[in-house]
Structures are given as C-alpha cells and as structure tokens.
XYZ file of C-alpha atoms in Angstrom:
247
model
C 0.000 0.000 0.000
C 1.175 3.262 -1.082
C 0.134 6.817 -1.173
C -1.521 6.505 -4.724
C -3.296 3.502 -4.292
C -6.508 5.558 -3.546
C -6.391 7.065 -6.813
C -5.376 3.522 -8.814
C -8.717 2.344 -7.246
C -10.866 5.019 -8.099
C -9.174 5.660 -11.575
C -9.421 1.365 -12.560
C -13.366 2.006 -10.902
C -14.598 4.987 -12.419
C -12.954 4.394 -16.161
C -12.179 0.865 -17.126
C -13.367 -1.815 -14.694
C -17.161 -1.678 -16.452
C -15.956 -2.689 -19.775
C -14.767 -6.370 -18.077
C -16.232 -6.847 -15.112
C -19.671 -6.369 -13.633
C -20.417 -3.082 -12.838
C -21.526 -3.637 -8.997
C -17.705 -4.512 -8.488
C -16.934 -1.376 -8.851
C -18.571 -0.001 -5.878
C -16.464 -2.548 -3.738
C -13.279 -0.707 -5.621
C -14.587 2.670 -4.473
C -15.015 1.249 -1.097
C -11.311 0.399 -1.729
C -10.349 3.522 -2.752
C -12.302 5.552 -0.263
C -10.864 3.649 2.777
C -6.858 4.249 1.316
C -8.181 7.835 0.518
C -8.678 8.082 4.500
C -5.775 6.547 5.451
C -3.330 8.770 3.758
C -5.221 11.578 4.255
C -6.575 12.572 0.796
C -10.171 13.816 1.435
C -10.433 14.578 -2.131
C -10.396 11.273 -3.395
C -12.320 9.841 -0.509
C -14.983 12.392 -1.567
C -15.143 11.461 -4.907
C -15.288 7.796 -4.105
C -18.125 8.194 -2.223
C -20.272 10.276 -5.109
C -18.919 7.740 -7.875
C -20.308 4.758 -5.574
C -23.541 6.427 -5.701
C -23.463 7.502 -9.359
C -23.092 3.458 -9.481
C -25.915 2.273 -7.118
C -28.348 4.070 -9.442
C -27.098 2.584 -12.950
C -27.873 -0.358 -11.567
C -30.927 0.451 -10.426
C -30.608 -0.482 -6.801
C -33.369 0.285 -4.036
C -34.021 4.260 -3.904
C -34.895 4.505 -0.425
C -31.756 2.347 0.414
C -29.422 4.681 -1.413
C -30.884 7.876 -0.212
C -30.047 6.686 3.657
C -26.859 5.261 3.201
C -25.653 8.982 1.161
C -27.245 10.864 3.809
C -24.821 9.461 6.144
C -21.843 10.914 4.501
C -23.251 14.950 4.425
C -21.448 15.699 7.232
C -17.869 14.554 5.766
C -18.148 15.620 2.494
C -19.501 19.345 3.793
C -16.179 19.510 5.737
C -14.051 17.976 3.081
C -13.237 21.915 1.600
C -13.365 20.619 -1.915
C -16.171 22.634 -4.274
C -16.112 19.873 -7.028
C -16.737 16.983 -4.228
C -19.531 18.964 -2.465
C -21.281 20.360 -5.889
C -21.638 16.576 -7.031
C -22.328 15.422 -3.502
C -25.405 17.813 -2.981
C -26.335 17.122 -6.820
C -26.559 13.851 -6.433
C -29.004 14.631 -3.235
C -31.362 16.801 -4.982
C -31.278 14.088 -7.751
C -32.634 11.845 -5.547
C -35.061 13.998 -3.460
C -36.510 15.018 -6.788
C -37.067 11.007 -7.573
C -38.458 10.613 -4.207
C -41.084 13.698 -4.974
C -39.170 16.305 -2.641
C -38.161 19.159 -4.696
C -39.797 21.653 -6.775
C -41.407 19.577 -9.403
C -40.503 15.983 -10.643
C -37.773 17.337 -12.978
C -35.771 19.974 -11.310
C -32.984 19.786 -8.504
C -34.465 23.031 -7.255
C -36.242 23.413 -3.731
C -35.693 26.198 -1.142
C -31.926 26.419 -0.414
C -30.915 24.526 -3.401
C -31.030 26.414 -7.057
C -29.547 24.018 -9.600
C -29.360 27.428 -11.916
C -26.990 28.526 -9.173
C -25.168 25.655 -8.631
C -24.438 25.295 -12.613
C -23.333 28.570 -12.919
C -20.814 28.190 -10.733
C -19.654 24.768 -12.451
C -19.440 27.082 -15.359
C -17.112 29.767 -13.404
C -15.054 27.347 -12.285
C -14.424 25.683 -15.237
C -14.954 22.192 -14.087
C -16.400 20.436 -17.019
C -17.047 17.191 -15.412
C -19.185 18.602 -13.109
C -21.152 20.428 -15.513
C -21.947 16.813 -17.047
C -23.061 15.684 -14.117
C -25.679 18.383 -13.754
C -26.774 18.230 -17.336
C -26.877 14.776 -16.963
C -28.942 14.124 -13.803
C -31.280 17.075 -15.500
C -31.560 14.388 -18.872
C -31.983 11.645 -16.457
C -35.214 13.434 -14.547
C -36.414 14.789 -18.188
C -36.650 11.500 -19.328
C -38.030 9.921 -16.996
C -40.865 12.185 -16.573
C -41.249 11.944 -20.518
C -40.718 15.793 -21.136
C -39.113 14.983 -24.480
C -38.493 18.503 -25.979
C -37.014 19.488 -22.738
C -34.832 16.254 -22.569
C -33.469 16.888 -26.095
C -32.657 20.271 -25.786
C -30.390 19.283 -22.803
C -29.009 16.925 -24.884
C -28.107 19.174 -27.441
C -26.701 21.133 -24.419
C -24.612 18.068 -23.922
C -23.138 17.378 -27.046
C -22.091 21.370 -27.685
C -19.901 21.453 -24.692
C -17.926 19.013 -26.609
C -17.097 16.859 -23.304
C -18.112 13.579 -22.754
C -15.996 11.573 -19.972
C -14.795 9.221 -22.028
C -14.463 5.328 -20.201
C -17.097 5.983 -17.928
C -20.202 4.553 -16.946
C -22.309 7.795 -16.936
C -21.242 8.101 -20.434
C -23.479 5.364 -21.189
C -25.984 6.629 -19.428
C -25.689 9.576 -21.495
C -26.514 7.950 -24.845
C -29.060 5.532 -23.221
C -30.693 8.792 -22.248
C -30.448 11.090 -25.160
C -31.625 7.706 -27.615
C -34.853 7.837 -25.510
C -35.517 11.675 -26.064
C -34.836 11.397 -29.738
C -36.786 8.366 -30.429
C -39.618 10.013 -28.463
C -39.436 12.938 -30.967
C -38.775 10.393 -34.006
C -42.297 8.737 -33.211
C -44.189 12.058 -32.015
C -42.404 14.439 -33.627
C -43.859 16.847 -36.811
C -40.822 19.003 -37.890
C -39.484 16.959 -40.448
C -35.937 17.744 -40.134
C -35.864 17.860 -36.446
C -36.915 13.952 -36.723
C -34.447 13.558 -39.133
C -31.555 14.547 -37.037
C -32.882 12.705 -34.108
C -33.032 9.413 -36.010
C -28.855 10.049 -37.086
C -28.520 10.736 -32.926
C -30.051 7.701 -32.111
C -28.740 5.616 -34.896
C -25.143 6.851 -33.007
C -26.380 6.226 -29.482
C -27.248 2.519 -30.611
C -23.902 1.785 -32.520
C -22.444 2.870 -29.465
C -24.335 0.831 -27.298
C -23.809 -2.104 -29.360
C -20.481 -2.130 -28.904
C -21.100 -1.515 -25.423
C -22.974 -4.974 -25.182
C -20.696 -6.695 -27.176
C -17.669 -6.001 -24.259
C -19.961 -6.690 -21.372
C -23.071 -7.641 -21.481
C -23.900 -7.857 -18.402
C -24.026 -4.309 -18.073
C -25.288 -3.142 -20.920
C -27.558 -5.279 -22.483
C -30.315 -4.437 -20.604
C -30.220 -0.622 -22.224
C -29.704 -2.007 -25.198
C -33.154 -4.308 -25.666
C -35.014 -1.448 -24.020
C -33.180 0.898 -26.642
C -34.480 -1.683 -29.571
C -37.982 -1.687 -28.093
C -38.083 2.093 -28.809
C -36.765 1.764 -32.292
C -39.504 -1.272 -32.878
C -42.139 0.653 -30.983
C -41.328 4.127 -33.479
C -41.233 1.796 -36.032
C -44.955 0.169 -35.589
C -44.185 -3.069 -34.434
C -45.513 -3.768 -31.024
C -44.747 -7.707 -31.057
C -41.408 -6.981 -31.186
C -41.475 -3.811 -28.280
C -43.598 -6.398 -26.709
C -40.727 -9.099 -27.200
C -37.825 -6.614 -26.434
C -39.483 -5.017 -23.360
C-alpha cells in the first residue's frame, strides 16, 4: 500500500473496470479507494469515491430509499471535506434523488428552497470544471426523461453534445446515450418538424452503434439498455410484437 493507491482504485473504478467486469464490483473498488483515501489523508479522493459509488448504485438500479439513507450518512464529511467539485456533485446527487423521491420543486428539477440548480451550474461554469457540468446536465436528462418531457430532454441533450465533453471510459457516459436515444426516439415517433426527426433518427442511430459495442464487451451491463433501446426503435417503427418481445 502506497500513497496513490486511492487514486489507482478510483481511476481502474470509475474508467475501465465496467468494460470487463460487472459493474456492482466497482462499488467494492470505491469502497477500496475511499478507505486508502482516509488513510493517507486525501479527502479529495475519498470524496469522490463516495459520489462515484452512488453515481453506481443508481445505474444499476438499486433500491431508492436504500441509497438515499446510506448517502445521507456521509453529508457531514463531504460538507467539511473543503473541496467545491466533491460537495457540488455530492449535494447534486441529493437533490437528484429527493426530486425522484417527490421532494423538490417539481418531478424534474434539482431546485427546492436552499438549493437552485441554476446557481449551482453557474458556478460549475465559473469554475471551469467540465465534469461537473456533465453531471448536472446529466442528472437534469436523467429526470427529463423519466418524466417523458421529451423537448425538454433533447434540448439538454443538445446542451450536452455542444460542450464538446463527454468523460470518455465511464459509466455515466453510457448513461448519457441511453438517455439522449430515448428523447430522440420520443421525438422520431411524435415528432412533426421533419428535419428535427431527421436529425434525431442520425442521434439515435449513433447512441445505438455505441451501445452495441457496449454490449458486445460486457453484457452484463449493458444489455439491458440495449433491448429497451431496440424496443423504442420497434415501438417508433410500428411493431408492437417486437417492443412487446424486447421489453
């Protein structure tokens, strides 16, 4: 054990591990990384393990309620860790949940008194700190989606892709394309401005060759995004045996 192991943990965790392993393992290597993070002293990196194992938990879809307890009990450490980037994502990934759970503003906002995720991204913006600007565009996709408001959802999307950054390795990567194939192929099958459908079916046409590939390294973790991904496409494309099939 050195002084670096905390980061070769969190770095094998956050970009590579996915791609050849399950991706629940890689919570136990955040564990791993958060616990060498505290022993040498590098609250930074025990921070970030903690948000990543959470970023985790809900890619795979684990129990909300579960989740939202066991992050609660970390506030107090991450407040006093004195690192903006590892508080911002901390708190994001809060309101992310609070908003699931019916808490904030309305179903599809991080907002609620004391938190304004207008605020919050503004300062993402100051700092520079690109990553965490995904991460709040992306837990705004996430919420957009999921509560089916499909123009809103693509035009974060579009937000997305013109910051030209996408974290390249990671899991919320995928969850990126998962997310912005669902917008467009909402607007592909509902849409009525011709060549806004048309560039929605070449971003979903991407999103799928990506997620192909995806399923073809592990597919474990990915093939479950990928038949629900096909069941759109079938659905858009009028044939419910196969969404039926698929889904």
């Amino acid at each position: 054990p050195g002084p670096h192991q905390a980061i070769a943990y969190f770095v094998s965790a956050f970009f590579n591990r996915h791609w050849y392993q399950p991706a629940r393992k890689n919570i136990n290597y955040f564990k791993r990384a958060y616990r060498h993070a505290m022993k040498s002293g590098d609250i930074s990196y025990a921070g970030h393990s903690i948000n990543s194992m959470f970023m985790v938990h809900f890619f795979l879809g684990d129990n909300l309620d579960t989740i939202y307890a066991d992050h609660k009990r970390y506030q107090a450490f991450v407040q006093n860790s004195r690192s903006p980037f590892v508080v911002a994502t901390y708190m994001a990934i809060q309101q992310f949940y609070r908003s699931l759970k019916g808490q904030t503003a309305s179903p599809f906002s991080l907002s609620e008194p004391g938190y304004d995720e207008e605020v919050e991204f503004a300062a993402a913006v100051e700092g520079g700190n690109l990553m965490l600007q995904f991460f709040f565009l992306l837990f705004q996709l996430k919420l957009l989606v999921i509560f089916r408001q499909w123009d809103k959802a693509m035009a974060v999307a579009d937000r997305i892709r013109a910051r030209n950054y996408l974290p390249a390795g990671t899991l919320v990567l995928t969850e990126y394309y998962f997310y912005a194939f669902l917008s467009a192929m909402a607007i592909v099958s509902n849409g009525t401005d011709r060549q806004q459908v048309r560039r929605c079916r070449q971003q979903a046409a991407l999103s799928m060759k990506k997620m192909k590939q995806w399923r073809r390294l592990r597919p474990d973790n990915f093939e479950p995004m990928l038949r629900l991904m096909e069941a759109e496409q079938a659905r858009a494309a009028g044939r419910p045996s196969k969404v039926l099939r698929l889904y």
